[in-house]
mmCIF file of C-alpha atoms in Angstrom:
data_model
loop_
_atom_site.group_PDB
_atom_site.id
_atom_site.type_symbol
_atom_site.label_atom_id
_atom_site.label_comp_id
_atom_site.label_asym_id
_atom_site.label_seq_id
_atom_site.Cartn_x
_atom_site.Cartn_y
_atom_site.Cartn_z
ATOM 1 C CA UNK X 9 141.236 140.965 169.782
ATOM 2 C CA UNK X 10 140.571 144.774 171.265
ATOM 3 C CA UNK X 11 142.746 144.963 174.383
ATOM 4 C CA UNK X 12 140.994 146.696 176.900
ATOM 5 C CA UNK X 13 143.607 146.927 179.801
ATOM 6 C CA UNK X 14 144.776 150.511 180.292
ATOM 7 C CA UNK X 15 148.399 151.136 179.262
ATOM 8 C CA UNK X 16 150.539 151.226 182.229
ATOM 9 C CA UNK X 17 153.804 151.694 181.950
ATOM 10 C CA UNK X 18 157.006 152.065 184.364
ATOM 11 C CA UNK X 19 159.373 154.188 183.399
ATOM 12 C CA UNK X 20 162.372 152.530 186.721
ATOM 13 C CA UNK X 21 165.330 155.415 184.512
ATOM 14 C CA UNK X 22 164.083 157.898 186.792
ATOM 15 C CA UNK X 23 163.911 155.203 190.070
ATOM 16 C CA UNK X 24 166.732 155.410 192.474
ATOM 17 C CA UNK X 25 169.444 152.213 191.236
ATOM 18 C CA UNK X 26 168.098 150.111 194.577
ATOM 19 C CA UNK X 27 165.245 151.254 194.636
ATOM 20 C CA UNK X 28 164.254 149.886 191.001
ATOM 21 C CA UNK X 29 163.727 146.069 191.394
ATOM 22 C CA UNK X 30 161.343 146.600 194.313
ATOM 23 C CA UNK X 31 159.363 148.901 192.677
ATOM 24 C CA UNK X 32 159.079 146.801 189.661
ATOM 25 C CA UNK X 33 157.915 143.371 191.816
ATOM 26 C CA UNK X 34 155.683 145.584 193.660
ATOM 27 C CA UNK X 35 153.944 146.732 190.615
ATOM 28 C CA UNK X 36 153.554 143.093 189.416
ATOM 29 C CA UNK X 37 152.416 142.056 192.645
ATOM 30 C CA UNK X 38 149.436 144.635 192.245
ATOM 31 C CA UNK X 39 148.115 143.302 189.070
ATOM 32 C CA UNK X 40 145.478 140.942 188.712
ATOM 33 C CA UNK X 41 145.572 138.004 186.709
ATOM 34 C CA UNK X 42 145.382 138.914 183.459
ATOM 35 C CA UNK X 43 146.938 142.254 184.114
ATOM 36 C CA UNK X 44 150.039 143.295 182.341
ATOM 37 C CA UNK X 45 152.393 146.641 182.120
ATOM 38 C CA UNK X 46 155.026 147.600 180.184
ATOM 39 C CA UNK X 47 158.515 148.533 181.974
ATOM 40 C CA UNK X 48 160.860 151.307 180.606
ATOM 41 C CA UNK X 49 164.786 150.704 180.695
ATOM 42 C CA UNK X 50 167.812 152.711 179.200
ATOM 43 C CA UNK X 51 169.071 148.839 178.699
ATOM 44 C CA UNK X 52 168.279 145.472 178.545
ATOM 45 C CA UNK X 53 167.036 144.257 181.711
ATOM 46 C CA UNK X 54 167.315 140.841 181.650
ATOM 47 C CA UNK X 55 168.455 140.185 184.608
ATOM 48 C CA UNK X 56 165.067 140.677 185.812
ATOM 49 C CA UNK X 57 164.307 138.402 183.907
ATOM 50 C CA UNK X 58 166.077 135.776 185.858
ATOM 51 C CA UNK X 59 164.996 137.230 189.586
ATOM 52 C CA UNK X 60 161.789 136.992 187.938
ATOM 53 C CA UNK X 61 161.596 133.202 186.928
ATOM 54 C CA UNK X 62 163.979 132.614 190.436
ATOM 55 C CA UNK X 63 161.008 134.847 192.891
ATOM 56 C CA UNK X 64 158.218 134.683 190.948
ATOM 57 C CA UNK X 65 158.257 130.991 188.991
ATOM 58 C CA UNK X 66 155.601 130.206 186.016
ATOM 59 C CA UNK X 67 153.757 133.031 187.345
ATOM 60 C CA UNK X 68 154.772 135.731 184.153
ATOM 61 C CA UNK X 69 155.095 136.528 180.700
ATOM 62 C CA UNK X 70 158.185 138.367 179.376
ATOM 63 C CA UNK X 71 157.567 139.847 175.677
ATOM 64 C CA UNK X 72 160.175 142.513 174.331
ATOM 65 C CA UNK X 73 158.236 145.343 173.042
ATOM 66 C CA UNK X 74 161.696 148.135 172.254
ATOM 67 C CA UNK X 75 165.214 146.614 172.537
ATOM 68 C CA UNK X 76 167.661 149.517 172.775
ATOM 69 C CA UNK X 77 169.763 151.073 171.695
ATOM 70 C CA UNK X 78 168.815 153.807 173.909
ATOM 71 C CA UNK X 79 165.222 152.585 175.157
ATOM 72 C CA UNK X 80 164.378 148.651 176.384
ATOM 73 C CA UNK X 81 160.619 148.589 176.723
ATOM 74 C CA UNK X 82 159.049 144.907 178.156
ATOM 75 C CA UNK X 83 155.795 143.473 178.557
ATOM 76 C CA UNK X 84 155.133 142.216 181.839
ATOM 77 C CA UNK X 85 152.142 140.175 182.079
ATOM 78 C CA UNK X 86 150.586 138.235 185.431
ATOM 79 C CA UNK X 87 149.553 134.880 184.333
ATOM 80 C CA UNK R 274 154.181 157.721 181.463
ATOM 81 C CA UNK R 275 156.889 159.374 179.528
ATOM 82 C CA UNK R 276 159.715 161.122 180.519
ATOM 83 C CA UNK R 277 161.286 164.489 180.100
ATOM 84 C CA UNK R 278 164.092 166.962 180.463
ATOM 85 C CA UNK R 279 163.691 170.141 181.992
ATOM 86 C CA UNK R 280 166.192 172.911 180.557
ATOM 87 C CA UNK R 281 167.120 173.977 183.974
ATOM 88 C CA UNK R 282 169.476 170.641 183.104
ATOM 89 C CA UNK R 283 171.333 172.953 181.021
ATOM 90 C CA UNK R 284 170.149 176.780 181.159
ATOM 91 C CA UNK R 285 172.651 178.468 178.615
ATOM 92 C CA UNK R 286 171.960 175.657 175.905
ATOM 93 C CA UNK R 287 170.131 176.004 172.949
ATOM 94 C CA UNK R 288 167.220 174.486 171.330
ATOM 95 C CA UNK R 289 168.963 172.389 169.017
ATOM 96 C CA UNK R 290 171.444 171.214 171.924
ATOM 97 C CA UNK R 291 168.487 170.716 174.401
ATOM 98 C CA UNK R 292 167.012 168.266 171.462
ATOM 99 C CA UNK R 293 169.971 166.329 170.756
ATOM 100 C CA UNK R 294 170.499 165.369 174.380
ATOM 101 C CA UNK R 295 166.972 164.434 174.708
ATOM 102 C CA UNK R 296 167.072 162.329 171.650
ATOM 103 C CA UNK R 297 170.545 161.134 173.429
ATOM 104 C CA UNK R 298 168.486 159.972 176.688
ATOM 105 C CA UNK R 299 165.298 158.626 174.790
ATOM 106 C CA UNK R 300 164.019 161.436 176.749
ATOM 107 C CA UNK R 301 160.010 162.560 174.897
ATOM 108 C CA UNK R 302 159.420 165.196 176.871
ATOM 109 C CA UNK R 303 160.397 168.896 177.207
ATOM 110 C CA UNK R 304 160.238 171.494 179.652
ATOM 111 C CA UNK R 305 161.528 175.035 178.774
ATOM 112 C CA UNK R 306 162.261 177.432 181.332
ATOM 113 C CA UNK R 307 161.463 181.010 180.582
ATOM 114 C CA UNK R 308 164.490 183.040 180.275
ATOM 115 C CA UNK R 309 166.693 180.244 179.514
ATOM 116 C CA UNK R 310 168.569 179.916 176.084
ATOM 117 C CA UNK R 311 166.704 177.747 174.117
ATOM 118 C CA UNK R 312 165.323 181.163 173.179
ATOM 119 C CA UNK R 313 161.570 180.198 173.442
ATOM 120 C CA UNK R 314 159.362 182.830 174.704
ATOM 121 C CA UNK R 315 156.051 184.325 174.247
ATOM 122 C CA UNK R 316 157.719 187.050 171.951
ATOM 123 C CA UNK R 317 158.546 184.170 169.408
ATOM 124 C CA UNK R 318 156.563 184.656 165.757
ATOM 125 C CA UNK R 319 154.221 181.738 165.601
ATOM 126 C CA UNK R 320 156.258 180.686 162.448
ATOM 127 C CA UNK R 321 159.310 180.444 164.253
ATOM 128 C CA UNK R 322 157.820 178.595 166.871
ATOM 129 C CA UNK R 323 156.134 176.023 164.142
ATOM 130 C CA UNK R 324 159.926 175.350 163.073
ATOM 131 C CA UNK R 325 160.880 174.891 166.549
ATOM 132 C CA UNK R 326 157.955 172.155 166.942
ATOM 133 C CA UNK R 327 159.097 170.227 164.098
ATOM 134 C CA UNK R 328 162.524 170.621 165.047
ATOM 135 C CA UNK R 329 162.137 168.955 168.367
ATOM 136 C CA UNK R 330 159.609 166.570 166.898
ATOM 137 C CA UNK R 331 162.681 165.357 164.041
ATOM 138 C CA UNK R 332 164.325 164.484 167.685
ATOM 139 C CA UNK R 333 161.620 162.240 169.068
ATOM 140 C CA UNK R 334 159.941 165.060 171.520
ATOM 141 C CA UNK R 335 156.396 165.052 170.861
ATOM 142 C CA UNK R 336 155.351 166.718 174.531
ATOM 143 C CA UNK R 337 156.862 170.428 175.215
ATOM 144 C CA UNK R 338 155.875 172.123 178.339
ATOM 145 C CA UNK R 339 156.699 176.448 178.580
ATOM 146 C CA UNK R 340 157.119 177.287 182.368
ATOM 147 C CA UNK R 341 156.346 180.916 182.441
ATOM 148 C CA UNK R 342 157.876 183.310 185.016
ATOM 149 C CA UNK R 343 154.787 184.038 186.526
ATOM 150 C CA UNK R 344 151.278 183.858 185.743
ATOM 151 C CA UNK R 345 150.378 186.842 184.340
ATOM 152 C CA UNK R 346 153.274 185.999 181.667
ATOM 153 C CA UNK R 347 151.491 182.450 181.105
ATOM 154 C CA UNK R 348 147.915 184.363 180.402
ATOM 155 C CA UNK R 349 148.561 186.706 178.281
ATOM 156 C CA UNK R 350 148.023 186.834 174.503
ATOM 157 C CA UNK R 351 151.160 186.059 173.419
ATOM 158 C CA UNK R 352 151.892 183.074 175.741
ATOM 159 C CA UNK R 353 148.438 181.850 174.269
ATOM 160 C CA UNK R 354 150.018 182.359 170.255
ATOM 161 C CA UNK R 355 153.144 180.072 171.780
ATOM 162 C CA UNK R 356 151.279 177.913 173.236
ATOM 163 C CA UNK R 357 149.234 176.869 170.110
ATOM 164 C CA UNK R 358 151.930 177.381 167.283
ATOM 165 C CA UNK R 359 154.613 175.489 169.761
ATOM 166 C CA UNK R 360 151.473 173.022 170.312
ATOM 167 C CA UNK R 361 153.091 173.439 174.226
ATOM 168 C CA UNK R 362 151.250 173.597 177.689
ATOM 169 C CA UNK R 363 152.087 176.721 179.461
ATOM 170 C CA UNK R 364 152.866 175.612 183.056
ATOM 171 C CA UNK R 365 152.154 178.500 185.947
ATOM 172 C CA UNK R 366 152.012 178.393 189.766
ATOM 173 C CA UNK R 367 148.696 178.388 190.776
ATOM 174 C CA UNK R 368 147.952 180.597 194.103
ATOM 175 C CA UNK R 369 147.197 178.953 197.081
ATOM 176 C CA UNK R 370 144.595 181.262 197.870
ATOM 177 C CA UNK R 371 140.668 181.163 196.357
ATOM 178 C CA UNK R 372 140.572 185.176 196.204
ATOM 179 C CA UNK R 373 143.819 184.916 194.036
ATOM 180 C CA UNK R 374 142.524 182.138 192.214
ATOM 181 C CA UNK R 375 139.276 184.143 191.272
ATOM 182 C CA UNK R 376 141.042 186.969 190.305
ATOM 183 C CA UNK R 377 143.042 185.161 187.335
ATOM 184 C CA UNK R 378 139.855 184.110 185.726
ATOM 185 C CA UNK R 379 139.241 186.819 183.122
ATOM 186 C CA UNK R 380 142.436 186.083 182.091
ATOM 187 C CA UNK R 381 141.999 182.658 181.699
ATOM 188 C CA UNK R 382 138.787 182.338 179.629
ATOM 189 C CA UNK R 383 140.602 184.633 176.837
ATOM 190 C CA UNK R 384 143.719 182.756 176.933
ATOM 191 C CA UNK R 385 141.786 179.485 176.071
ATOM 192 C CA UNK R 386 139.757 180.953 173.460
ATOM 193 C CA UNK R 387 143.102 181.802 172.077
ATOM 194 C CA UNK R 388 143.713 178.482 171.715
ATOM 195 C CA UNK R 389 146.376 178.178 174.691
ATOM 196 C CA UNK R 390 146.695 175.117 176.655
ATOM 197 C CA UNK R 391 147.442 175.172 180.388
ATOM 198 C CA UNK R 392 149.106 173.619 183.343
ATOM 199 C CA UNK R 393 148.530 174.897 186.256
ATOM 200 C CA UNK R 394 151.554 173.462 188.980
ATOM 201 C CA UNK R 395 150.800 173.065 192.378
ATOM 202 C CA UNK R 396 152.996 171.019 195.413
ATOM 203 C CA UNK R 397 152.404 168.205 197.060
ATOM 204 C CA UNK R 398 149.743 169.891 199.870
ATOM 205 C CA UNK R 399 146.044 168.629 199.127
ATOM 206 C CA UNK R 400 145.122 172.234 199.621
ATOM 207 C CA UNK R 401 147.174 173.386 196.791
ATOM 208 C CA UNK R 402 145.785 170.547 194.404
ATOM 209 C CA UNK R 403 142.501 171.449 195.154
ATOM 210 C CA UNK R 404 142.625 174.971 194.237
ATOM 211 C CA UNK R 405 144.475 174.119 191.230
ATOM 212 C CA UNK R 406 141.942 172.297 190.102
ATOM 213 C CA UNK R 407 138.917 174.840 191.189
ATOM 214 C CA UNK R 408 140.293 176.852 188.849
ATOM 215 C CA UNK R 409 140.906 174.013 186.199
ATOM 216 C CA UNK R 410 137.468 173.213 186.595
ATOM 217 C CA UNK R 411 136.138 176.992 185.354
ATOM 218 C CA UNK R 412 136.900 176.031 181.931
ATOM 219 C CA UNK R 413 135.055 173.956 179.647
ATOM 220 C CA UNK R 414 135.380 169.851 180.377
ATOM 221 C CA UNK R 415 138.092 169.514 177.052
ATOM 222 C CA UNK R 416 139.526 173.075 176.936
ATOM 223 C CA UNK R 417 143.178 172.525 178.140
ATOM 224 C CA UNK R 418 143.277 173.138 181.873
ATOM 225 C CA UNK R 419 145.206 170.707 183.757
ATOM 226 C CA UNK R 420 147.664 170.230 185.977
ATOM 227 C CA UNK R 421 150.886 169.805 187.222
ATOM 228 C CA UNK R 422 152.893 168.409 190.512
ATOM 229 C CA UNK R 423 155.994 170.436 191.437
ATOM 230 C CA UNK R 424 157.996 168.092 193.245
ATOM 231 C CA UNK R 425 160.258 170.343 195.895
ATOM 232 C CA UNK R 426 164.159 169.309 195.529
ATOM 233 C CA UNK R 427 165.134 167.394 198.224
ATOM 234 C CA UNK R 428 161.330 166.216 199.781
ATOM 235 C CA UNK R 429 160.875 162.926 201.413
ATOM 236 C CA UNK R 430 157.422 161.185 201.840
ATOM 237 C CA UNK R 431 156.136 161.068 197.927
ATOM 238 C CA UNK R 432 155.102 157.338 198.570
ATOM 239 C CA UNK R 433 152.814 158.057 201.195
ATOM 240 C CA UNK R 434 152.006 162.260 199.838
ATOM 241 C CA UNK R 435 151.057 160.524 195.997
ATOM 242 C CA UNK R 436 147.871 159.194 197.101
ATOM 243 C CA UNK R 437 146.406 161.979 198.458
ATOM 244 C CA UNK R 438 147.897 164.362 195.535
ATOM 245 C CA UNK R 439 146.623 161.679 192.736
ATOM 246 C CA UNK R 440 143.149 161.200 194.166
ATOM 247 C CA UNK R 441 143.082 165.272 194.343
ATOM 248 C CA UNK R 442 144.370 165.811 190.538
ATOM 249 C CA UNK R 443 142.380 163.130 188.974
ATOM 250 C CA UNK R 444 142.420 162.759 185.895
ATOM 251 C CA UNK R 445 143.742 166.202 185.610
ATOM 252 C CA UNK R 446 147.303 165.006 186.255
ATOM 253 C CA UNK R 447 149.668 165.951 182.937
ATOM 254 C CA UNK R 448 153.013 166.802 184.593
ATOM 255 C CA UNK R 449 155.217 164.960 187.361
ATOM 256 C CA UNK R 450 158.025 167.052 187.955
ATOM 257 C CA UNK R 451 161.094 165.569 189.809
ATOM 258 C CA UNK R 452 164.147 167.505 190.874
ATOM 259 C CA UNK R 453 167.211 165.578 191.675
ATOM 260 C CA UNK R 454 166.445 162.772 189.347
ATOM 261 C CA UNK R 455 168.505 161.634 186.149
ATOM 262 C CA UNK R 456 172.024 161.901 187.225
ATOM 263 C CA UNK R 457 171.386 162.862 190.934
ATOM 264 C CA UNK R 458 168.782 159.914 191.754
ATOM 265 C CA UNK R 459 171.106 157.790 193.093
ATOM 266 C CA UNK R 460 171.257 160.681 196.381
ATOM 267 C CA UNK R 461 167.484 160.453 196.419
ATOM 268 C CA UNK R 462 167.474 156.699 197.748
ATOM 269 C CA UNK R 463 164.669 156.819 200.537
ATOM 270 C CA UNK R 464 162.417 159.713 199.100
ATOM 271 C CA UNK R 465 159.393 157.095 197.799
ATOM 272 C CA UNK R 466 160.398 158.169 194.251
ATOM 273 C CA UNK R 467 160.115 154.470 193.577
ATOM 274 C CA UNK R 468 156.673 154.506 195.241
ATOM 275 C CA UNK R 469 155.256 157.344 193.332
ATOM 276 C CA UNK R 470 156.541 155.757 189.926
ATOM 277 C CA UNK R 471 154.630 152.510 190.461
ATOM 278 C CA UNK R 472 151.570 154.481 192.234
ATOM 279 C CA UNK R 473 151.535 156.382 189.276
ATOM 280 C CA UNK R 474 151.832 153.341 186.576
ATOM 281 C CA UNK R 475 148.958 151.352 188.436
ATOM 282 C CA UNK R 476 146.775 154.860 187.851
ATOM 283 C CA UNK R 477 148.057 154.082 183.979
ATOM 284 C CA UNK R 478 149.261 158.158 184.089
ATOM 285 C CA UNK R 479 150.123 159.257 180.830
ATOM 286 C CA UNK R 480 151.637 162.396 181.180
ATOM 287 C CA UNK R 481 155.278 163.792 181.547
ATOM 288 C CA UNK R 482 157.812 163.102 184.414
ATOM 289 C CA UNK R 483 160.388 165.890 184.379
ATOM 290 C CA UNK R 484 163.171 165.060 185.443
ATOM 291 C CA UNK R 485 165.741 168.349 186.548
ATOM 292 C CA UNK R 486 168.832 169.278 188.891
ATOM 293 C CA UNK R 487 168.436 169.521 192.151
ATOM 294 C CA UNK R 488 170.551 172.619 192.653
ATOM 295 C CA UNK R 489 172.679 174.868 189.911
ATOM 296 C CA UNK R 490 175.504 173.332 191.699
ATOM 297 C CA UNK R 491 174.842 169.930 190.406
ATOM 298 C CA UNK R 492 174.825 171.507 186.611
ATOM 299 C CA UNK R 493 178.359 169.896 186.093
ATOM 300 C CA UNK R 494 177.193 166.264 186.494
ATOM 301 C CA UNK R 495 174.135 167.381 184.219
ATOM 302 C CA UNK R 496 176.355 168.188 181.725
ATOM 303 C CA UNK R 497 178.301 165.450 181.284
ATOM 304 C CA UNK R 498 175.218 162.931 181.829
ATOM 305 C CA UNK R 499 173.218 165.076 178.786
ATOM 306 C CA UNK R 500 176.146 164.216 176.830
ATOM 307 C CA UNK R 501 176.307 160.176 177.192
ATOM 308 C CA UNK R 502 174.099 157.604 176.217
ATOM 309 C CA UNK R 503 174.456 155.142 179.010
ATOM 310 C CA UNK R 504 172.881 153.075 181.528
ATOM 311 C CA UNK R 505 171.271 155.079 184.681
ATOM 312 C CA UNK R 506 172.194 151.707 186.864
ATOM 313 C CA UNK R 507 169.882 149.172 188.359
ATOM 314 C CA UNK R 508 169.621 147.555 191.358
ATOM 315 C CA UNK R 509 171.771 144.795 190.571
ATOM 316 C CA UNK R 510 174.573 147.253 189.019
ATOM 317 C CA UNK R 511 173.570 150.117 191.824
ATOM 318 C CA UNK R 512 178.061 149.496 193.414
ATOM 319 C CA UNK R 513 179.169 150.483 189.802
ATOM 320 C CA UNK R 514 180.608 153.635 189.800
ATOM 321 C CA UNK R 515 181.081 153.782 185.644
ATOM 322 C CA UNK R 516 177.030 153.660 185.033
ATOM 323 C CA UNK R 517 176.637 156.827 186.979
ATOM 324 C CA UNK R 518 179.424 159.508 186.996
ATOM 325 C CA UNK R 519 178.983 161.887 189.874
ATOM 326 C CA UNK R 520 181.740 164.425 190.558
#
């Protein structure tokens, strides 16, 4: 199947360290369901993973796209 | 969106040095200061800067950006030859002013039949976008005209500026650049670079983020960051002093 969702990808190495997990809920926040981007990380972030299923619960999809070692690159997707 | 290294990071390296650290980073991206010794200029042979493009290439860079010391240096023939042997945009300030504007378009139609590409770099003032992209708009739809955001070091308000500057670039947009970011963004808390990333990545933006010191007195903590391959920090590490050395 053709995906025709734009590429959008977050690239959080160059985001302040606090400012980092905001920015990445607020860009999941803004997608529709369906919707998915693809978030950039200089290393694993799975932590996310768990404020993720702890904040935002059935609602995602997590798919490792790049893991390390220098680059992490995720799949985000709204459900 | 895919990020890059500007060689103000590290002004006396070379190329080879300046690809190795990128390659260190996961860094795709390139800029290359004029003057700086990586050695590229418009004087280069185009076979010397084919080499160069494969060199950096080998290293994982596939976007290269040549910041020319002024605009009549980014027009002229030679830039043009670099630009399309390096297979590099040529980035140049764009004036402010319309009369200025006019007056660089002889010089712009032959440096596009030349093959050059361009990027012409404007601030975060709608004004400035807009004649930037007046002058983008002279040349044909596809002919390499577009443009480029000069973030200043140290400005605040890029959450609530990127709107205005993104609706006023379009789809013009190839070039973010941010000083004060890769070692240094931890001082830039509170400037809406988190904002402008995820403003940015909603637009699905393709082009280059630069990242580059916000001062030559920082250049020490640029140095040793080129030369690790380590974690910037994220919020949940952002009290560890090991994932981010600042001296």
């Amino acid at each position: 199947m053709q995906d025709s969702n734009p590429v959008r990808e977050l690239d959080v190495r160059v985001i302040p360290p606090r400012e980092k997990h905001p920015a990445i809920f607020a860009m999941f926040d803004a997608l529709e369901p369906g919707e998915r981007f693809v978030l950039v990380n200089d290393h694993d972030p799975f932590p996310l993973r768990f404020q993720f299923e702890a904040e935002r619960p059935d609602s995602f999809d997590w798919d490792y796209l790049e893991s390390g070692p220098v680059v992490w690159r995720v799949r985000i997707s709204r459900r | 969106m895919r990020l890059g290294l500007s060689s103000e990071a590290a002004p006396a390296a070379d190329l080879q040095t300046l690809a190795e650290s990128c390659a260190r980073r996961g860094l795709v991206a390139l800029e290359l200061v004029a003057g700086h010794g990586h050695g590229v200029a418009p004087a280069m042979s185009p076979a010397a800067a084919r080499a160069a493009r494969e060199m950096l290439r080998d290293h994982g860079v596939d976007r290269v950006l040549y910041r020319a010391a002024s605009v009549e240096e980014a027009l002229s023939p030679a830039a043009a030859e670099l630009s399309a042997a390096l297979d590099a945009a040529v980035v140049a300030t764009a004036a402010p002013d319309p009369a200025a504007t006019e007056s660089l378009l002889p010089g712009l139609q032959d440096f596009l039949v030349a093959g050059g590409h361009l990027l012409l770099a404007h601030g975060s003032d709608p004004a400035a976008v807009a004649a930037a992209r007046q002058l983008a708009g002279h040349g044909p739809a596809d002919a390499g005209v577009a443009l480029a955001w000069d973030v200043l070091s140290g400005e605040r308000g890029l959450g609530t500026a990127a709107p205005r500057v993104l609706d006023a670039a379009g789809p013009l947009l190839r070039s973010v650049r941010l000083p004060g970011s890769g070692p240094e963004s931890a001082g830039a808390e509170g400037a809406g670079i988190g904002s402008l990333l995820t403003q940015l990545a909603l637009r699905a933006y393709d082009g280059v983020i630069i990242v580059a010191p916000s001062a030559p007195e920082t250049l020490p903590v640029w140095r040793l960051w080129l030369g690790r391959r380590a974690g910037w920090g994220c919020g949940s590490k952002a009290g560890d002093p090991a994932l981010i050395t600042i001296e």
